[in-house]
Short mmCIF file of C-alpha atoms in Angstrom, two decimals:
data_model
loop_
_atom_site.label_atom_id
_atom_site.label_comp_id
_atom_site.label_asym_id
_atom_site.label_seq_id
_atom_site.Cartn_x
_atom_site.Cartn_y
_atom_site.Cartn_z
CA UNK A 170 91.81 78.98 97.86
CA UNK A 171 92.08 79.32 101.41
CA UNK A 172 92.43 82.98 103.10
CA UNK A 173 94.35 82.49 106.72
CA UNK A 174 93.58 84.25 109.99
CA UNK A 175 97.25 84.69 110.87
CA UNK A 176 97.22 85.47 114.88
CA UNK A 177 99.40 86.90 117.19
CA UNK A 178 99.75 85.04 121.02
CA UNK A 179 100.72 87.41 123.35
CA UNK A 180 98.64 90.72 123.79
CA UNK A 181 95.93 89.07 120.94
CA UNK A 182 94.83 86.56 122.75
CA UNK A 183 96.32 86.50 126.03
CA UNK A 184 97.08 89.49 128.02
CA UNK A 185 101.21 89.47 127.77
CA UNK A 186 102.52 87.54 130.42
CA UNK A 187 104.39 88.86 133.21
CA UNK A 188 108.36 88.77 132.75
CA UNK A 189 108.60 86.72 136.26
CA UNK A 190 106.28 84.42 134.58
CA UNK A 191 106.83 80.70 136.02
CA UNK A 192 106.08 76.86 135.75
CA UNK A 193 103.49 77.46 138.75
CA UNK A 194 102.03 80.26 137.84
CA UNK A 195 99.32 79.36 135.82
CA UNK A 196 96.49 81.55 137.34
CA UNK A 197 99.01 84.38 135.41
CA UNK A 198 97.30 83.16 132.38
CA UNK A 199 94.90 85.35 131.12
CA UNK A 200 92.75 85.87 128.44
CA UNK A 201 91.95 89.31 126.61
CA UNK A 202 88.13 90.13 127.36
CA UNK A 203 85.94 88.93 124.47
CA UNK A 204 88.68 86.84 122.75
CA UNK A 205 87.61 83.37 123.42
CA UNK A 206 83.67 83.93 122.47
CA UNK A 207 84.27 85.59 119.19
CA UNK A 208 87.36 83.31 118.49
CA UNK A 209 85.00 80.62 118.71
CA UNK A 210 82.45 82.90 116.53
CA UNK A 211 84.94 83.44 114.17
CA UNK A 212 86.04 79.55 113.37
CA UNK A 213 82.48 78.26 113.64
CA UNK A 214 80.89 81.34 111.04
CA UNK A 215 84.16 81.80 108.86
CA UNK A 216 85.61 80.76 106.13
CA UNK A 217 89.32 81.66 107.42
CA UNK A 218 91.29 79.31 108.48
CA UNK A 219 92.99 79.95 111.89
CA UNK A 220 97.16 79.79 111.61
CA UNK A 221 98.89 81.07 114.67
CA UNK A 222 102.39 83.12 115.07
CA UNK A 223 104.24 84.24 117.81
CA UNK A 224 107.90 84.94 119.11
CA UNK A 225 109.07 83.76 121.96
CA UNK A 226 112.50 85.31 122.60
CA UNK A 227 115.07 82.80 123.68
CA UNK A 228 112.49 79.44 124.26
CA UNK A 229 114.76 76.66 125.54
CA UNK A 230 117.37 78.39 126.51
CA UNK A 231 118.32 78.55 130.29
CA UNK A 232 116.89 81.90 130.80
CA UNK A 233 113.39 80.87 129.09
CA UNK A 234 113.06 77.19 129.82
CA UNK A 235 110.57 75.12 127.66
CA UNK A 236 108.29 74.01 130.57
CA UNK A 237 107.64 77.91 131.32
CA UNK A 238 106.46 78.28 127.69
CA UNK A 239 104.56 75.33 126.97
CA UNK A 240 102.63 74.72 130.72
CA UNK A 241 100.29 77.90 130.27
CA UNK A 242 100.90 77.42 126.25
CA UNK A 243 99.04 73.81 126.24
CA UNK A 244 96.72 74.88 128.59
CA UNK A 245 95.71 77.94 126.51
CA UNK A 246 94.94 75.32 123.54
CA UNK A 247 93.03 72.99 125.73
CA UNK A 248 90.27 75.46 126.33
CA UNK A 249 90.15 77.07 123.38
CA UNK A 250 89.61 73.41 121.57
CA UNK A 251 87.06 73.20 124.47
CA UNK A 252 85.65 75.65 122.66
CA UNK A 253 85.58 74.57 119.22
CA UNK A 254 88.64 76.82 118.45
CA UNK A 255 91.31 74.92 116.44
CA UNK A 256 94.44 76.17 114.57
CA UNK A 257 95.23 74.37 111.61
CA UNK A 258 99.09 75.26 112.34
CA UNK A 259 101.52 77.06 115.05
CA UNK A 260 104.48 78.83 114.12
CA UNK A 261 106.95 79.79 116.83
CA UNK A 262 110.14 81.10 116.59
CA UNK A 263 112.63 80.97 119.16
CA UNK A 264 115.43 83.64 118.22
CA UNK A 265 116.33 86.51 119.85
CA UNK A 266 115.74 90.06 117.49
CA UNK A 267 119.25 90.61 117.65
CA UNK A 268 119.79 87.83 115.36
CA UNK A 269 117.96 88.60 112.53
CA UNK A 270 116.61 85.10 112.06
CA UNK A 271 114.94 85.02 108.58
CA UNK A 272 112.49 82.95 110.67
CA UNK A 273 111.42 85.60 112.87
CA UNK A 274 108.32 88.05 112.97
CA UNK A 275 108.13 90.36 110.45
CA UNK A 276 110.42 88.05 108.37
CA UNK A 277 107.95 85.15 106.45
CA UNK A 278 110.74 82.19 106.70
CA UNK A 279 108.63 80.39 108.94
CA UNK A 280 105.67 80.82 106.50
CA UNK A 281 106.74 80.12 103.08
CA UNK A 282 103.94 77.32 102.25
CA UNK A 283 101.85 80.33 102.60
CA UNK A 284 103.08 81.16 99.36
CA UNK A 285 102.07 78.45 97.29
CA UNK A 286 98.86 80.88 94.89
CA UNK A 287 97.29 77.54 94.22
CA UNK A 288 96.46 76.99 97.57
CA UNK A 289 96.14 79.97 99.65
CA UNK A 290 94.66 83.89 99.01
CA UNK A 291 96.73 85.97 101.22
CA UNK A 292 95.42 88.95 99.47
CA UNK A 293 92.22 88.27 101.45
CA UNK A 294 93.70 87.00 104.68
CA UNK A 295 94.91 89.20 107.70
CA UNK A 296 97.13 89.08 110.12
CA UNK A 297 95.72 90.51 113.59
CA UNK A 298 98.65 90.81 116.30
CA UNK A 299 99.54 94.14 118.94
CA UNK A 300 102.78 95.00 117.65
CA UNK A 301 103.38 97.21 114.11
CA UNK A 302 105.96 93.82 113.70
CA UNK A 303 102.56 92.23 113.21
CA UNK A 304 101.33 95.18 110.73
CA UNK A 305 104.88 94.41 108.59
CA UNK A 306 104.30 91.02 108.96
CA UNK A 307 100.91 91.43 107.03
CA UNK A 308 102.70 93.71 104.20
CA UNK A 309 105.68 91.40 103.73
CA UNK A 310 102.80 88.80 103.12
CA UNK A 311 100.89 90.77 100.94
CA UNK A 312 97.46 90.49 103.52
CA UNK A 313 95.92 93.14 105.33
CA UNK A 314 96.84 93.37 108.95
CA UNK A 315 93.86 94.00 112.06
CA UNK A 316 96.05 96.39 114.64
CA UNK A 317 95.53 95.94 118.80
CA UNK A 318 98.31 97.66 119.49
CA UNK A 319 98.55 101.30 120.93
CA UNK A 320 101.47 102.26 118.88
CA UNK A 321 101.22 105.33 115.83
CA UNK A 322 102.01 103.83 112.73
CA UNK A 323 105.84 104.29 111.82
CA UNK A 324 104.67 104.79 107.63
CA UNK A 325 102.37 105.19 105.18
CA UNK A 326 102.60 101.78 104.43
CA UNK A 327 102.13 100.29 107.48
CA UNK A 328 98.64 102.79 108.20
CA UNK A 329 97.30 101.93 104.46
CA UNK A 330 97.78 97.76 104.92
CA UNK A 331 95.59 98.34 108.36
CA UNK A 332 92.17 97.43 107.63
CA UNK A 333 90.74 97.60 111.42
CA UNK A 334 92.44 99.25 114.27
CA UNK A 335 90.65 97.97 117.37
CA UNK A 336 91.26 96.40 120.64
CA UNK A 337 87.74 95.03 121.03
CA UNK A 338 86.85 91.40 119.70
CA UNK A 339 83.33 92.35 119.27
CA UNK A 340 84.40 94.96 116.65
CA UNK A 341 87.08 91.98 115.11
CA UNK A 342 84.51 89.38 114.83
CA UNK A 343 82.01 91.83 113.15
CA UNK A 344 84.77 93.37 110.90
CA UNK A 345 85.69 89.85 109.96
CA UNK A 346 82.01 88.50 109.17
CA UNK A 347 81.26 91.44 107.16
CA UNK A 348 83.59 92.23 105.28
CA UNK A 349 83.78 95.35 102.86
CA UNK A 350 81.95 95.27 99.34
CA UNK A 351 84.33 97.08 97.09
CA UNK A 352 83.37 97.36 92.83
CA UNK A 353 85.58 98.85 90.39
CA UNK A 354 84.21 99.77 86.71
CA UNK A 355 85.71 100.68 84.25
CA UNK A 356 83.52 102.34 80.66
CA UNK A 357 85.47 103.08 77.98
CA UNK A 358 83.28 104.38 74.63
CA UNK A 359 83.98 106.96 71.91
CA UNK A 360 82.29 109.86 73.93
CA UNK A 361 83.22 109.04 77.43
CA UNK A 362 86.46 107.01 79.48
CA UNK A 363 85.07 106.83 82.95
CA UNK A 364 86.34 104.85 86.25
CA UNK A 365 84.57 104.40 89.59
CA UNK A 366 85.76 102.99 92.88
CA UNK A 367 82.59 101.72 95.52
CA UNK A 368 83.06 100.65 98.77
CA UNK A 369 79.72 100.78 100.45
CA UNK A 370 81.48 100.44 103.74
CA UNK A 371 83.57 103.18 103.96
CA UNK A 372 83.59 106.22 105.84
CA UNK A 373 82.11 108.79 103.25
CA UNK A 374 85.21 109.67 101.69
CA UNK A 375 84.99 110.99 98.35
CA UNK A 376 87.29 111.57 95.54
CA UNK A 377 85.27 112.70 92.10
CA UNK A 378 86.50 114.51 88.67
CA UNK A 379 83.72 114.77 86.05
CA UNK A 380 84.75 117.95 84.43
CA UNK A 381 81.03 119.43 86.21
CA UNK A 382 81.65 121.25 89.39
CA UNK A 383 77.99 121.05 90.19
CA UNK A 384 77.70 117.61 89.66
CA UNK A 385 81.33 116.67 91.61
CA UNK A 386 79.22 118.86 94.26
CA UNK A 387 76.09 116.27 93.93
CA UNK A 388 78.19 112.91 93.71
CA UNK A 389 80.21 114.20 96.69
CA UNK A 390 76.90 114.43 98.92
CA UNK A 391 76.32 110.79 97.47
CA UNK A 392 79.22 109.22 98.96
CA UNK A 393 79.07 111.65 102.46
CA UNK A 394 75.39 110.87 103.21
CA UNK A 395 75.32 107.20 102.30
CA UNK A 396 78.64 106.49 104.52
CA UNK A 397 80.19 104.97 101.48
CA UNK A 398 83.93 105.55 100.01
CA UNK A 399 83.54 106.78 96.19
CA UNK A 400 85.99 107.65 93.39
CA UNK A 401 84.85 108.53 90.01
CA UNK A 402 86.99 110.10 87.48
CA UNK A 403 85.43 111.04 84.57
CA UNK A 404 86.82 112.01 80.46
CA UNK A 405 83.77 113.18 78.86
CA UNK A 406 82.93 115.16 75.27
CA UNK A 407 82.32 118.44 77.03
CA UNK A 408 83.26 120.04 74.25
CA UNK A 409 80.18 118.66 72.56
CA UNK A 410 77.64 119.03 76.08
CA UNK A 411 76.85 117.41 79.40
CA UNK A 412 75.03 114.96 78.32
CA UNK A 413 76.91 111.99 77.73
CA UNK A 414 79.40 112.75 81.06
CA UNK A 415 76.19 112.89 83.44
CA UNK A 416 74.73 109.74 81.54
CA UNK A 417 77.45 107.18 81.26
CA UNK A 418 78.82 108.33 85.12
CA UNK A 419 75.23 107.31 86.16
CA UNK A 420 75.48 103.93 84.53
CA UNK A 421 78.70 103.16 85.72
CA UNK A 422 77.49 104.27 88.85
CA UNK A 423 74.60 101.71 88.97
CA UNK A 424 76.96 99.07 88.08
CA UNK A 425 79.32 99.66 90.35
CA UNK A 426 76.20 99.60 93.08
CA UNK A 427 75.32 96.09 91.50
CA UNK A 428 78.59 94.70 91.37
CA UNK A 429 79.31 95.52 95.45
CA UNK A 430 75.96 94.44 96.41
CA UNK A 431 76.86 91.01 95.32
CA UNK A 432 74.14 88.25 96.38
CA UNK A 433 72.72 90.96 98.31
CA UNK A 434 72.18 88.32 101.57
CA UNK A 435 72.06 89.94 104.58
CA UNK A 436 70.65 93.80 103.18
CA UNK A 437 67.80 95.29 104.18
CA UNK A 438 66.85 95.97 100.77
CA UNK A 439 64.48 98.38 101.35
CA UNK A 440 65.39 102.32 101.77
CA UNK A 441 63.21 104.97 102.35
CA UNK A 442 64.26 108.66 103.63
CA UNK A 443 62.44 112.11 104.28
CA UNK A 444 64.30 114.85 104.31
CA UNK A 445 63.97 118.73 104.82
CA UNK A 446 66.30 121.14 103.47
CA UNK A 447 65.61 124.86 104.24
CA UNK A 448 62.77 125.34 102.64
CA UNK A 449 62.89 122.06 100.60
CA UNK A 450 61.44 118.24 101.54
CA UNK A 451 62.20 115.08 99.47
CA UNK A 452 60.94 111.78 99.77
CA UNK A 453 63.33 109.15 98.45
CA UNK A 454 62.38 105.34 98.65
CA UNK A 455 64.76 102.87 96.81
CA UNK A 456 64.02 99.03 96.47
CA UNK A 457 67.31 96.61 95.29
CA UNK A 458 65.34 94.51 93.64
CA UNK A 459 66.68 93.46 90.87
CA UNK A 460 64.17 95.58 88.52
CA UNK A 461 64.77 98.84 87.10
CA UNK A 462 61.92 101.26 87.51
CA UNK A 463 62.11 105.12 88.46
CA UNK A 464 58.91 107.44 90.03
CA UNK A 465 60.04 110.82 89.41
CA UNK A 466 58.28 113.50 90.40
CA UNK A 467 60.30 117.44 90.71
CA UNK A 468 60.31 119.68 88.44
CA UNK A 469 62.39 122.61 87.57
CA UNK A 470 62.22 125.88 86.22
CA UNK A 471 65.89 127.02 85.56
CA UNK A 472 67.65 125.56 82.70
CA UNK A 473 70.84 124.93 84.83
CA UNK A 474 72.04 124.64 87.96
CA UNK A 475 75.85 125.37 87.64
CA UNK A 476 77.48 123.58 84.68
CA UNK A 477 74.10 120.95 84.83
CA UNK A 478 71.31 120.81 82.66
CA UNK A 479 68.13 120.46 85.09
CA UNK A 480 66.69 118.33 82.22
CA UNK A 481 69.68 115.80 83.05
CA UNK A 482 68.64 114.98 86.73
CA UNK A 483 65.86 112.84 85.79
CA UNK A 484 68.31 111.14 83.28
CA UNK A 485 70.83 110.49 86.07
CA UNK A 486 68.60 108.89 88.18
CA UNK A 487 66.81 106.90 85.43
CA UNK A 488 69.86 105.57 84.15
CA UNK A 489 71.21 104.69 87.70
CA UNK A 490 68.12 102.36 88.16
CA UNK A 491 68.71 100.97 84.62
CA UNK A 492 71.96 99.37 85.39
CA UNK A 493 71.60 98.93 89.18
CA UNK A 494 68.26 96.86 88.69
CA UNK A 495 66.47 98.83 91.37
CA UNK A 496 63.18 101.10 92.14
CA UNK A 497 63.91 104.40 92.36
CA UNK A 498 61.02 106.73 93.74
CA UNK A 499 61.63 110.62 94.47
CA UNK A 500 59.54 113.50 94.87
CA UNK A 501 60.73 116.81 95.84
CA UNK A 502 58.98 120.02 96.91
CA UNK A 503 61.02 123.46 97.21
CA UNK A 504 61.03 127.43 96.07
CA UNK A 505 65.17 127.16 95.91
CA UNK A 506 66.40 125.31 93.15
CA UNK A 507 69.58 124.22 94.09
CA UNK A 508 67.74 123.37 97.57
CA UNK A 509 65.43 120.84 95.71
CA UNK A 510 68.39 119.03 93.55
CA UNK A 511 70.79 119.01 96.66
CA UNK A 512 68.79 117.83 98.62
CA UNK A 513 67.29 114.43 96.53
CA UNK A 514 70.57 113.54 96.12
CA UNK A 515 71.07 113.75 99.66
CA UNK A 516 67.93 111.96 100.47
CA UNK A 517 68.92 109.50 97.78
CA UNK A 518 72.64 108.83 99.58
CA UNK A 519 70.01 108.10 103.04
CA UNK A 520 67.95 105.63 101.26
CA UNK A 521 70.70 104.02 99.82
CA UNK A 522 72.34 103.64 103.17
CA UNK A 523 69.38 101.84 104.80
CA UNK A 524 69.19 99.82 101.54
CA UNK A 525 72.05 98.59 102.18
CA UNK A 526 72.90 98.38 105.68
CA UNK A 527 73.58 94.38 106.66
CA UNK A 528 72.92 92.68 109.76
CA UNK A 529 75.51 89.68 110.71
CA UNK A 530 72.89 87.35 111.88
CA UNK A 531 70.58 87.58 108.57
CA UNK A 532 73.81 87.13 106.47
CA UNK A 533 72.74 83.79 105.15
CA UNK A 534 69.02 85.22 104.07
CA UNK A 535 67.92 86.88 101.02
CA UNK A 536 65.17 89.37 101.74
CA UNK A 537 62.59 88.08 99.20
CA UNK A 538 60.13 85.43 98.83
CA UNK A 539 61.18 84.88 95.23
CA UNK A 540 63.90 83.27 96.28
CA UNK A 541 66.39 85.73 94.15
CA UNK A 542 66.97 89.32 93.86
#
């Protein structure tokens, strides 16, 4: 199916024209700094394909005639096919807002082939325009809108279907080439029901219920240090112990890790962190690669910390490996306990995040020799 680059005209690509704008004015026409390089970036490198949209109030009508319109219009199209930027379609509509033309943006009448499921995925397509009419325009489609406009958002709605608010092509075209690597899992079994949410390119936001405190505590430094957006919610058999909760969150974990990581083109693979705590250091390497192995070397002399058997780190960490198919190699030095745990998992979350970091212009390579990961 094809996902669509929906795009604004005015104040996207071309800095909004002056009202006085006239038949003779063409050096008027100007182009929003960075727009035509990564537009070009962006059809070349992409799979989207690129669909403009735009209102002109009142074209053809004495007060707006065509020529004014379609002078700087066709010459805007002439160099960006100069530069290897095409639109597979343009949409204009020529009503005024007053008239509530079914037609008009953030109404879809002019875009109802979009529609059609068998052809297009507008789950996965955006609509990137300066105006929240462009933002509603993405919601009434069912996409995900990129926001250049200046304007607060007017509702919840309208600030949750924003996936990138930026006026800077640079950050577009990169936002657009990599796009987020989200995993859901779901592990239902007769001891545990557990659910986890990974986006390894989120902003460290974390949202976790395991029935543990401690352990919410550890999975929270997880998704802080490693920069990436994690839910888990967790049913376990406390009733019975810890054990099954800490082990089954751990494989879900490592699956969901697996499951975002996808082809795993373009990572660096390779993670390694040092980090001091107080009185505590941890060295954490991690290796995606497709093997499950685990170094562990920390040991503890309490029998808990909080609500969590000490006995159960290792097991955490050994089980992560198991399902996420990586290397796992920790050692930890420290007098404080709860120093020495806290801080491998942080060191952990700083591995993982140079793991996993991507770089646009090795998307297309996988880092092995093998030929696989």
């Amino acid at each position: 199916m094809k996902k669509i680059l929906f795009i604004d005209r005015d104040g996207t690509i071309i800095i909004e024209p002056p009202i006085d704008f006239q038949v003779d004015s063409l050096e008027k026409l100007a182009f929003l700094p960075k727009a035509i390089s990564n537009l070009r970036k962006i059809a070349e490198e992409s799979d989207y394909e690129l669909v403009m949209v735009t209102n002109q109030d009142g074209l053809g009508t004495e007060s707006f005639p065509e020529d004014t319109f379609w002078l700087p219009q066709n010459k805007m199209m002439e160099i960006l096919e100069g530069e290897n930027i095409h639109f597979s379609a343009i949409h204009i509509d020529r009503t005024f807002e007053h008239e509530n033309a079914p037609t008009r943006k953030p109404r879809t009448g002019m875009l109802d082939k979009y529609f059609d499921e068998s052809e297009y995925d507008l789950k996965n397509s955006f609509v990137l325009g300066d105006r929240l009419t462009d933002v509603q325009l993405a919601i009434n489609l069912g996409a995900k809108a990129i926001y250049l406009g200046e304007n607060p958002f007017e509702n919840t709605a309208q600030e949750t279907a924003t996936a990138l608010s930026s006026k800077d092509w640079d950050e577009i075209y990169e936002f657009l080439r990599l796009p987020e690597r989200k995993a859901s899992v779901e592990r239902i079994t007769k001891e545990t029901k557990i659910w986890i949410d990974l986006n390894l390119d989120g902003k460290g936001k974390a949202n976790i219920e395991t029935g543990l405190g401690f352990f919410d505590h550890m999975l929270d430094q997880l998704a802080k240090h490693s920069g990436a957006d994690l839910t888990v919610k967790v049913e376990g058999d406390l009733h019975i112990d810890e054990h099954h909760t800490i082990e089954d969150t751990a494989l879900a974990l490592g699956e969901a890790y697996l499951k975002a990581l996808g082809d795993k083109k373009g990572i660096t693979r390779y993670g390694f962190y040092l980090l001091p705590m107080d009185e505590a250091l941890v060295h954490a390497a991690i290796d995606f690669s497709g093997r499950n192995w685990m170094v562990w070397d920390a040991k503890f002399s309490r029998e808990k910390i909080g609500e969590m058997p000490t006995e159960m780190f290792f097991h955490f960490f050994k089980s992560f490996t198991d399902t996420a198919k990586c290397n796992l190699n920790i050692k930890a030095e420290a007098d404080n306990e709860h120093h020495k745990i806290e801080a491998i998992f942080k060191a952990f979350a700083k591995a993982i995040k140079m793991a996993t970091k991507r770089e646009i212009k090795d998307l297309d390579i996988l880092p092995s020799t093998k030929g696989v990961l």
